[in-house]
Amino acid sequence: MPESPSKTGPETVAAGAAARTEAPRVAVASLVGTTIEYYDFAVYGTASALVLGPAFFPSGNPTVSSLAAFLTFAAAFLSRPLGVVLFGTIGDRLGRRQALVASLLLMGVATVGVGLLPTYETAGLLAPVLLVTLRLLQGLSMGGEWGGAVLLAAEHAPPGRRALYASVPQAGPSLGFLLSSAVILPTLEFAGRDGFADWAWRIPFLLSTVLVVIGLWVRSTVSESPVFRDAAHRTARTPAPAAPGSRFPLATLLKRYPGRLLLGTGAAIGGSAVYYLTIVYSLSYGPKELGIPQNTMLTAASVGAAAGIAITLPVARLSDRIGRRPVMLTGAVGCVLWAVPMYASLSSRDAWLITGAYTVGLMLLALMFSPVAAFLPELFPARLRYSGASAAFILANTLGGGFAPLVATWLNSRWDSPLVLGFYTGGLCLLSLLCLLALPETRDHEFDT
């Protein structure tokens, strides 16, 4: 029989207790790294909406150029599952911290590389080929980022506050978007639309160098997860046939927990659609199709993202008290009902109305998005947790978010109305609602097993 965590020896127990005392610092370190990774991703998403189509995929048809740019955006989501396999194996076998440092380094190299690329005018077909290659590397990195960041924070958390600490890196995607907007908006103002399209779009990508160096330093200073260390210790003392892991944790996951993996993916898919259609697609759709000023769309998305960040920690604390499912179900119902009114606000072309609608929508998203950082890891045992949580979240991001701009572009080419965005998003949020109803409450799950 495997030894319980309480019998792993005084050194292990002392190390675990010491690690938990640094839980706030670990949570902040996870947040810093996740913010930088999502800054890199958001910079690309915004740049694809603004300039990358003509620069790398010139065409006489603006819709074709936009589709090509968004296709490269989706390409990064296709490589995310490979990132889950690679970094999930590292994280479940060698440690959460090692996987996180490697994923951040890979993202930084790929993002700076995009900023140095020649355009189609200079390099011809080589330019889009290199762009897609770097996007695939970005996706590979993102496949390992989310699971490791929330796990490192959650597995250091004191009892009864797991969702609170796990939710800290959940602010990273919105903070990354706000940081990218804080760089892109002044750059647009300084260089002008023509200057930004010509050369200044490279600045946000190249600034990633400084951020990545900071992130690597911060992540290298935190300790490994005590839960991982305890699980590794027990596995090392257990005869091989009874060991809970395998050479490839994802293979074990698919064999033992296929239902939870599918339902966990479905539970997160609606929130992914809301996030990417609001933060990425509408920044292109509003100005190009409806004549809404670019600054209006960026401001509306930024205000909504800031509101979502503001309630992330209180929502997580609430889920620590009453459970994950009640909070997430409330958010799912709200997103189902609000999806159509939120995107219908674009027809008004009114900055205040759009900002208000986006703010409500992204606050409802926070009800789904904040507790999921604890909910998905709690569905799986410790030695499969990195792979399990990452796979569920990344699959949801790929299916619900990565292809959302492509699907939305196609839908609007058939039915020229922002209402179709609402029906599409609302349908995916309804799927999340049904999957949440089928999954158990996990708040009291024993996390050290």
XYZ file of N, CA and C in Angstrom, residues 194-377:
552
model
N -1.187 54.125 -40.791
C -0.283 53.702 -41.864
C 1.079 53.283 -41.319
N 1.599 54.053 -40.372
C 2.887 53.713 -39.785
C 2.839 52.414 -39.007
N 1.710 52.180 -38.328
C 1.569 50.923 -37.578
C 1.555 49.745 -38.536
N 0.812 49.881 -39.633
C 0.736 48.799 -40.615
C 2.074 48.580 -41.310
N 2.873 49.639 -41.439
C 4.136 49.542 -42.167
C 5.259 48.949 -41.316
N 5.434 49.454 -40.080
C 6.578 49.002 -39.275
C 6.311 48.921 -37.780
N 5.436 49.781 -37.257
C 5.307 49.893 -35.798
C 4.604 48.696 -35.162
N 3.938 47.840 -35.960
C 3.306 46.655 -35.390
C 4.339 45.721 -34.756
N 5.619 45.875 -35.128
C 6.673 45.011 -34.586
C 7.017 45.355 -33.128
N 6.781 46.590 -32.719
C 7.202 47.048 -31.391
C 6.627 46.198 -30.263
N 5.300 45.928 -30.236
C 4.763 45.114 -29.131
C 5.378 43.715 -29.067
N 5.701 43.129 -30.223
C 6.323 41.813 -30.224
C 7.741 41.866 -29.643
N 8.501 42.861 -30.043
C 9.890 42.952 -29.587
C 9.983 43.305 -28.105
N 9.010 44.055 -27.588
C 9.013 44.376 -26.160
C 8.833 43.138 -25.294
N 8.381 42.062 -25.887
C 8.214 40.822 -25.141
C 9.530 40.322 -24.554
N 10.650 40.708 -25.165
C 11.955 40.273 -24.658
C 12.139 40.662 -23.200
N 11.832 41.912 -22.874
C 11.984 42.400 -21.501
C 11.052 41.642 -20.558
N 9.814 41.452 -20.985
C 8.832 40.780 -20.132
C 9.222 39.338 -19.855
N 9.711 38.648 -20.868
C 10.072 37.242 -20.691
C 11.249 37.097 -19.725
N 12.226 37.975 -19.824
C 13.363 37.928 -18.888
C 12.870 38.099 -17.452
N 11.965 39.043 -17.237
C 11.392 39.243 -15.901
C 10.646 37.992 -15.448
N 9.826 37.443 -16.343
C 9.037 36.258 -15.993
C 9.898 35.059 -15.655
N 10.960 34.841 -16.411
C 11.852 33.707 -16.143
C 12.533 33.865 -14.785
N 12.937 35.086 -14.457
C 13.563 35.312 -13.159
C 12.571 35.035 -12.027
N 11.346 35.524 -12.161
C 10.337 35.328 -11.118
C 10.037 33.844 -10.938
N 9.848 33.117 -12.021
C 9.485 31.706 -11.925
C 10.624 30.846 -11.387
N 11.846 31.246 -11.647
C 12.980 30.450 -11.178
C 13.198 30.584 -9.679
N 12.523 31.537 -9.030
C 12.741 31.762 -7.600
C 11.741 31.033 -6.711
N 10.706 30.397 -7.283
C 9.694 29.739 -6.455
C 10.009 28.257 -6.310
N 9.428 27.647 -5.280
C 9.690 26.233 -5.003
C 8.729 25.342 -5.778
N 9.098 24.083 -5.890
C 8.241 23.089 -6.532
C 7.002 22.837 -5.669
N 5.926 22.395 -6.307
C 4.685 22.093 -5.608
C 4.896 21.003 -4.558
N 4.452 21.244 -3.303
C 4.578 20.202 -2.284
C 3.716 18.985 -2.586
N 2.577 19.187 -3.232
C 1.722 18.061 -3.599
C 2.433 17.171 -4.608
N 3.086 17.788 -5.591
C 3.847 16.990 -6.562
C 4.971 16.230 -5.873
N 5.698 16.900 -4.970
C 6.806 16.229 -4.290
C 6.311 15.044 -3.457
N 5.177 15.219 -2.764
C 4.634 14.108 -1.974
C 4.204 12.953 -2.871
N 3.540 13.293 -3.987
C 3.081 12.240 -4.900
C 4.264 11.515 -5.529
N 5.309 12.255 -5.891
C 6.494 11.623 -6.466
C 7.180 10.730 -5.447
N 7.200 11.170 -4.188
C 7.820 10.377 -3.127
C 7.064 9.060 -2.928
N 5.740 9.149 -2.905
C 4.956 7.924 -2.704
C 5.119 6.980 -3.883
N 5.155 7.554 -5.114
C 5.308 6.721 -6.299
C 6.658 6.011 -6.300
N 7.696 6.743 -5.855
C 9.029 6.146 -5.821
C 9.108 4.991 -4.838
N 8.278 5.027 -3.781
C 8.309 3.980 -2.765
C 7.306 2.872 -3.031
N 6.560 2.994 -4.149
C 5.539 2.004 -4.492
C 6.058 1.093 -5.590
N 5.854 -0.214 -5.511
C 6.281 -1.104 -6.598
C 5.725 -0.645 -7.931
N 6.480 -0.831 -8.993
C 6.119 -0.317 -10.319
C 4.731 -0.679 -10.784
N 4.218 -1.919 -10.598
C 2.893 -2.237 -11.110
C 1.779 -1.401 -10.503
N 2.015 -0.879 -9.286
C 0.948 -0.113 -8.629
C 1.119 1.383 -8.790
N 2.167 1.796 -9.482
C 2.423 3.235 -9.620
C 1.295 3.912 -10.362
N 0.832 5.093 -9.857
C -0.328 5.745 -10.452
C -0.042 6.409 -11.782
N 1.192 6.735 -12.099
C 1.478 7.411 -13.349
C 1.914 6.445 -14.431
N 2.404 6.975 -15.535
C 2.947 6.156 -16.606
C 3.990 6.979 -17.332
N 4.679 6.357 -18.274
C 5.681 7.109 -19.027
C 5.031 8.283 -19.746
N 3.792 8.104 -20.228
C 3.040 9.172 -20.864
C 1.737 9.353 -20.096
N 1.679 10.335 -19.177
C 0.486 10.515 -18.345
C -0.795 10.690 -19.144
N -0.708 11.324 -20.327
C -1.925 11.543 -21.104
C -2.549 10.222 -21.538
N -1.729 9.213 -21.829
C -2.263 7.906 -22.206
C -3.043 7.294 -21.050
N -2.498 7.394 -19.841
C -3.207 6.902 -18.661
C -4.490 7.680 -18.441
N -4.426 8.977 -18.649
C -5.607 9.830 -18.492
C -6.729 9.399 -19.431
N -6.395 9.187 -20.700
C -7.411 8.795 -21.682
C -7.999 7.422 -21.365
N -7.203 6.573 -20.768
C -7.674 5.230 -20.430
C -8.576 5.240 -19.202
N -8.223 6.026 -18.190
C -8.928 5.962 -16.907
C -10.025 7.008 -16.753
N -9.861 8.171 -17.374
C -10.800 9.274 -17.115
C -11.310 9.923 -18.401
N -11.713 9.156 -19.410
C -12.169 9.792 -20.657
C -13.435 10.623 -20.475
N -14.345 10.157 -19.628
C -15.596 10.889 -19.416
C -15.363 12.240 -18.766
N -14.544 12.254 -17.728
C -14.267 13.520 -17.051
C -13.513 14.485 -17.960
N -12.648 13.945 -18.794
C -11.914 14.800 -19.725
C -12.876 15.466 -20.707
N -13.802 14.696 -21.263
C -14.759 15.258 -22.227
C -15.697 16.260 -21.566
N -16.212 15.913 -20.391
C -17.133 16.820 -19.706
C -16.416 18.071 -19.217
N -15.163 17.919 -18.752
C -14.387 19.089 -18.347
C -14.130 20.017 -19.509
N -13.849 19.437 -20.679
C -13.677 20.252 -21.886
C -14.961 21.007 -22.211
N -16.077 20.303 -22.164
C -17.351 20.957 -22.447
C -17.684 22.049 -21.449
N -17.307 21.843 -20.180
C -17.609 22.841 -19.154
C -16.887 24.157 -19.397
N -15.730 24.104 -20.063
C -14.928 25.311 -20.292
C -15.094 25.898 -21.685
N -15.816 25.225 -22.576
C -15.836 25.642 -23.978
C -16.607 26.938 -24.199
N -17.691 27.148 -23.465
C -18.477 28.363 -23.646
C -17.708 29.608 -23.239
N -17.007 29.529 -22.098
C -16.217 30.665 -21.655
C -15.123 31.024 -22.643
N -14.531 30.020 -23.270
C -13.498 30.275 -24.279
C -14.069 31.047 -25.454
N -15.270 30.683 -25.886
C -15.902 31.384 -27.004
C -16.185 32.839 -26.658
N -16.718 33.078 -25.460
C -16.999 34.456 -25.043
C -15.714 35.281 -25.057
N -14.645 34.722 -24.490
C -13.393 35.469 -24.374
C -12.816 35.810 -25.746
N -12.691 34.820 -26.612
C -11.985 35.065 -27.875
C -12.824 35.848 -28.876
N -14.136 35.686 -28.862
C -14.953 36.495 -29.766
C -14.974 37.953 -29.329
N -14.909 38.175 -28.014
C -14.927 39.547 -27.510
C -13.567 40.209 -27.622
N -12.514 39.484 -27.215
C -11.184 40.069 -27.124
C -10.450 40.067 -28.461
N -10.778 39.120 -29.352
C -10.047 39.010 -30.617
C -10.935 39.372 -31.816
N -11.988 38.590 -32.040
C -12.734 38.732 -33.288
C -13.431 40.085 -33.415
N -14.097 40.538 -32.355
C -14.877 41.765 -32.490
C -14.001 42.990 -32.725
N -12.710 42.905 -32.359
C -11.809 44.029 -32.622
C -11.588 44.234 -34.115
N -11.772 43.175 -34.882
C -11.694 43.281 -36.339
C -13.081 43.505 -36.946
N -14.061 42.756 -36.437
C -15.405 42.800 -37.009
C -16.053 44.183 -36.857
N -15.943 44.772 -35.663
C -16.588 46.060 -35.419
C -16.139 47.146 -36.379
N -14.828 47.394 -36.493
C -14.379 48.450 -37.408
C -14.592 48.120 -38.883
N -14.298 46.892 -39.298
C -14.342 46.565 -40.730
C -15.752 46.400 -41.265
N -16.637 45.794 -40.481
C -17.981 45.493 -40.977
C -19.035 46.499 -40.545
N -18.835 47.138 -39.391
C -19.867 48.029 -38.857
C -19.419 49.481 -38.767
N -18.156 49.742 -39.101
C -17.675 51.124 -39.073
C -17.472 51.689 -37.687
N -17.337 50.837 -36.671
C -17.092 51.305 -35.308
C -15.611 51.684 -35.186
N -15.290 52.829 -34.613
C -13.881 53.217 -34.474
C -13.072 52.162 -33.720
N -11.833 51.957 -34.184
C -10.975 50.941 -33.562
C -10.772 51.202 -32.074
N -10.570 52.465 -31.708
C -10.355 52.796 -30.304
C -11.577 52.480 -29.456
N -12.771 52.617 -30.037
C -13.992 52.279 -29.308
C -14.018 50.804 -28.952
N -13.673 49.956 -29.913
C -13.692 48.517 -29.664
C -12.614 48.121 -28.655
N -11.412 48.681 -28.795
C -10.342 48.361 -27.850
C -10.698 48.830 -26.439
N -11.303 50.008 -26.337
C -11.687 50.529 -25.026
C -12.778 49.675 -24.395
N -13.793 49.293 -25.181
C -14.882 48.470 -24.654
C -14.357 47.134 -24.145
N -13.496 46.495 -24.937
C -12.939 45.213 -24.519
C -12.043 45.377 -23.295
N -11.289 46.474 -23.233
C -10.377 46.705 -22.105
C -11.146 46.970 -20.814
N -12.185 47.779 -20.889
C -12.998 48.055 -19.693
C -13.669 46.769 -19.206
N -14.208 45.998 -20.138
C -14.827 44.729 -19.751
C -13.830 43.770 -19.130
N -12.623 43.697 -19.713
C -11.590 42.818 -19.169
C -11.194 43.257 -17.764
N -11.082 44.578 -17.549
C -10.724 45.084 -16.219
C -11.802 44.754 -15.194
N -13.064 44.844 -15.594
C -14.157 44.495 -14.682
C -14.115 43.014 -14.328
N -13.806 42.172 -15.320
C -13.685 40.743 -15.046
C -12.554 40.443 -14.081
N -11.418 41.140 -14.239
C -10.291 40.964 -13.318
C -10.693 41.365 -11.903
N -11.444 42.475 -11.787
C -11.804 43.004 -10.471
C -12.617 42.009 -9.639
N -13.415 41.170 -10.289
C -14.243 40.235 -9.520
C -13.680 38.811 -9.508
N -12.531 38.585 -10.135
C -11.986 37.230 -10.213
C -11.735 36.626 -8.834
N -11.034 37.343 -7.967
C -10.719 36.807 -6.641
C -11.957 36.676 -5.746
N -12.862 37.675 -5.679
C -14.079 37.479 -4.887
C -14.924 36.299 -5.364
N -15.003 36.098 -6.680
C -15.763 34.961 -7.206
C -15.106 33.644 -6.784
N -13.785 33.584 -6.862
C -13.077 32.371 -6.451
C -13.286 32.102 -4.971
N -13.214 33.139 -4.152
C -13.428 32.957 -2.708
C -14.832 32.452 -2.430
N -15.804 32.957 -3.193
C -17.175 32.474 -3.038
C -17.266 30.991 -3.371
N -16.555 30.557 -4.414
C -16.604 29.147 -4.787
C -15.899 28.267 -3.759
N -14.955 28.835 -2.993
C -14.358 28.092 -1.877
C -15.369 27.882 -0.754
N -16.336 28.767 -0.660
C -17.307 28.693 0.430
C -18.541 27.885 0.070
N -19.063 28.062 -1.145
C -20.328 27.403 -1.477
C -20.175 26.312 -2.532
N -18.981 26.204 -3.142
C -18.771 25.173 -4.159
C -18.515 25.766 -5.527
N -17.869 24.971 -6.382
C -17.528 25.440 -7.732
C -18.767 25.488 -8.638
N -19.567 24.417 -8.584
C -20.681 24.294 -9.540
C -21.715 25.404 -9.420
N -22.173 25.786 -8.215
C -23.182 26.855 -8.164
C -22.720 28.148 -8.827
N -21.466 28.517 -8.593
C -20.955 29.757 -9.175
C -20.826 29.629 -10.690
N -20.258 28.517 -11.143
C -20.054 28.330 -12.581
C -21.385 28.172 -13.321
N -22.332 27.503 -12.707
C -23.652 27.358 -13.336
C -24.337 28.712 -13.484
N -24.196 29.568 -12.471
C -24.771 30.916 -12.564
C -24.147 31.679 -13.735
N -22.823 31.575 -13.860
C -22.165 32.240 -14.978
C -22.585 31.692 -16.322
N -22.753 30.364 -16.407
C -23.153 29.746 -17.672
C -24.554 30.188 -18.077
N -25.483 30.202 -17.126
C -26.848 30.656 -17.419
C -26.822 32.119 -17.867
N -26.051 32.928 -17.142
C -25.955 34.338 -17.505
C -25.396 34.552 -18.904
N -24.370 33.781 -19.264
C -23.773 33.927 -20.599
C -24.729 33.458 -21.696
N -25.494 32.408 -21.417
C -26.498 31.949 -22.393
C -27.503 33.062 -22.672
N -27.967 33.717 -21.606
C -29.005 34.742 -21.748
C -28.458 36.068 -22.281
N -27.184 36.363 -21.967
C -26.639 37.678 -22.314
C -25.914 37.697 -23.643
N -25.596 36.539 -24.215
C -24.778 36.489 -25.429
C -25.391 37.302 -26.568
N -26.677 37.113 -26.846
C -27.305 37.836 -27.958
C -27.372 39.336 -27.685
N -27.859 39.792 -26.504
C -27.844 41.241 -26.254
C -26.443 41.856 -26.303
N -25.431 41.106 -25.841
C -24.072 41.666 -25.824
C -23.595 41.989 -27.233
N -23.718 41.044 -28.148
C -23.227 41.300 -29.503
C -24.212 42.139 -30.315
N -25.483 42.124 -29.937
C -26.444 43.005 -30.604
C -26.113 44.474 -30.357
N -25.429 44.755 -29.237
C -25.063 46.141 -28.938
C -24.159 46.733 -30.011
N -23.451 45.888 -30.766
C -22.571 46.392 -31.819
C -23.354 47.113 -32.907
N -24.594 46.690 -33.130
C -25.413 47.331 -34.166
C -25.693 48.798 -33.846
N -25.673 49.139 -32.554
C -25.961 50.520 -32.158
C -24.808 51.458 -32.513
N -23.593 50.900 -32.589
C -22.377 51.681 -32.835
C -22.147 52.744 -31.762
N -22.809 52.582 -30.620
C -22.697 53.524 -29.520
C -21.626 53.050 -28.543
N -20.612 53.872 -28.290
C -19.473 53.448 -27.474
C -19.886 53.074 -26.056
N -20.788 53.864 -25.460
C -21.199 53.594 -24.080
C -21.997 52.302 -23.982
N -22.882 52.088 -24.949
C -23.707 50.878 -24.926
C -22.853 49.630 -25.135
N -21.926 49.699 -26.089
C -21.057 48.549 -26.351
C -20.188 48.247 -25.128
N -19.627 49.311 -24.535
C -18.777 49.116 -23.355
C -19.566 48.496 -22.207
N -20.782 48.977 -21.991
C -21.618 48.410 -20.930
C -21.956 46.952 -21.182
N -22.303 46.636 -22.422
C -22.663 45.262 -22.760
C -21.470 44.319 -22.605
N -20.312 44.779 -23.041
C -19.099 43.957 -22.918
C -18.706 43.781 -21.453
N -18.897 44.833 -20.667
C -18.548 44.746 -19.244
C -19.398 43.704 -18.533
N -20.697 43.723 -18.782
C -21.582 42.713 -18.178
C -21.179 41.318 -18.657
N -20.935 41.180 -19.963
C -20.593 39.870 -20.512
C -19.309 39.297 -19.937
N -18.284 40.135 -19.783
C -17.005 39.641 -19.272
C -17.045 39.431 -17.759
N -17.944 40.086 -17.060
C -18.139 39.788 -15.637
C -18.872 38.455 -15.465
N -19.832 38.179 -16.331
C -20.472 36.864 -16.305
C -19.477 35.765 -16.661
N -18.586 36.075 -17.612
C -17.538 35.118 -17.951
C -16.670 34.805 -16.736
N -16.387 35.807 -15.895
C -15.555 35.586 -14.709
C -16.190 34.577 -13.756
N -17.517 34.513 -13.719
C -18.192 33.521 -12.876
C -17.894 32.102 -13.345
N -17.698 31.917 -14.647
C -17.319 30.613 -15.184
C -15.812 30.399 -15.133
N -15.081 31.451 -15.420
C -13.640 31.334 -15.665
C -12.822 31.255 -14.376
N -13.252 31.964 -13.334
C -12.471 31.991 -12.105
C -12.449 30.644 -11.380
N -13.603 30.015 -11.095
C -13.568 28.736 -10.366
C -13.019 27.574 -11.183
N -13.009 27.684 -12.517
C -12.566 26.551 -13.337
C -11.099 26.229 -13.088
N -10.330 27.185 -12.570
C -8.915 26.948 -12.284
C -8.722 25.921 -11.183
N -9.667 25.846 -10.263
C -9.632 24.796 -9.239
C -10.465 23.586 -9.661
N -11.551 23.845 -10.353
C -12.499 22.785 -10.703
C -11.871 21.720 -11.596
N -11.209 22.124 -12.667
C -10.623 21.141 -13.583
C -9.502 20.319 -12.928
N -8.546 20.925 -12.219
C -7.537 20.097 -11.546
C -8.134 19.130 -10.524
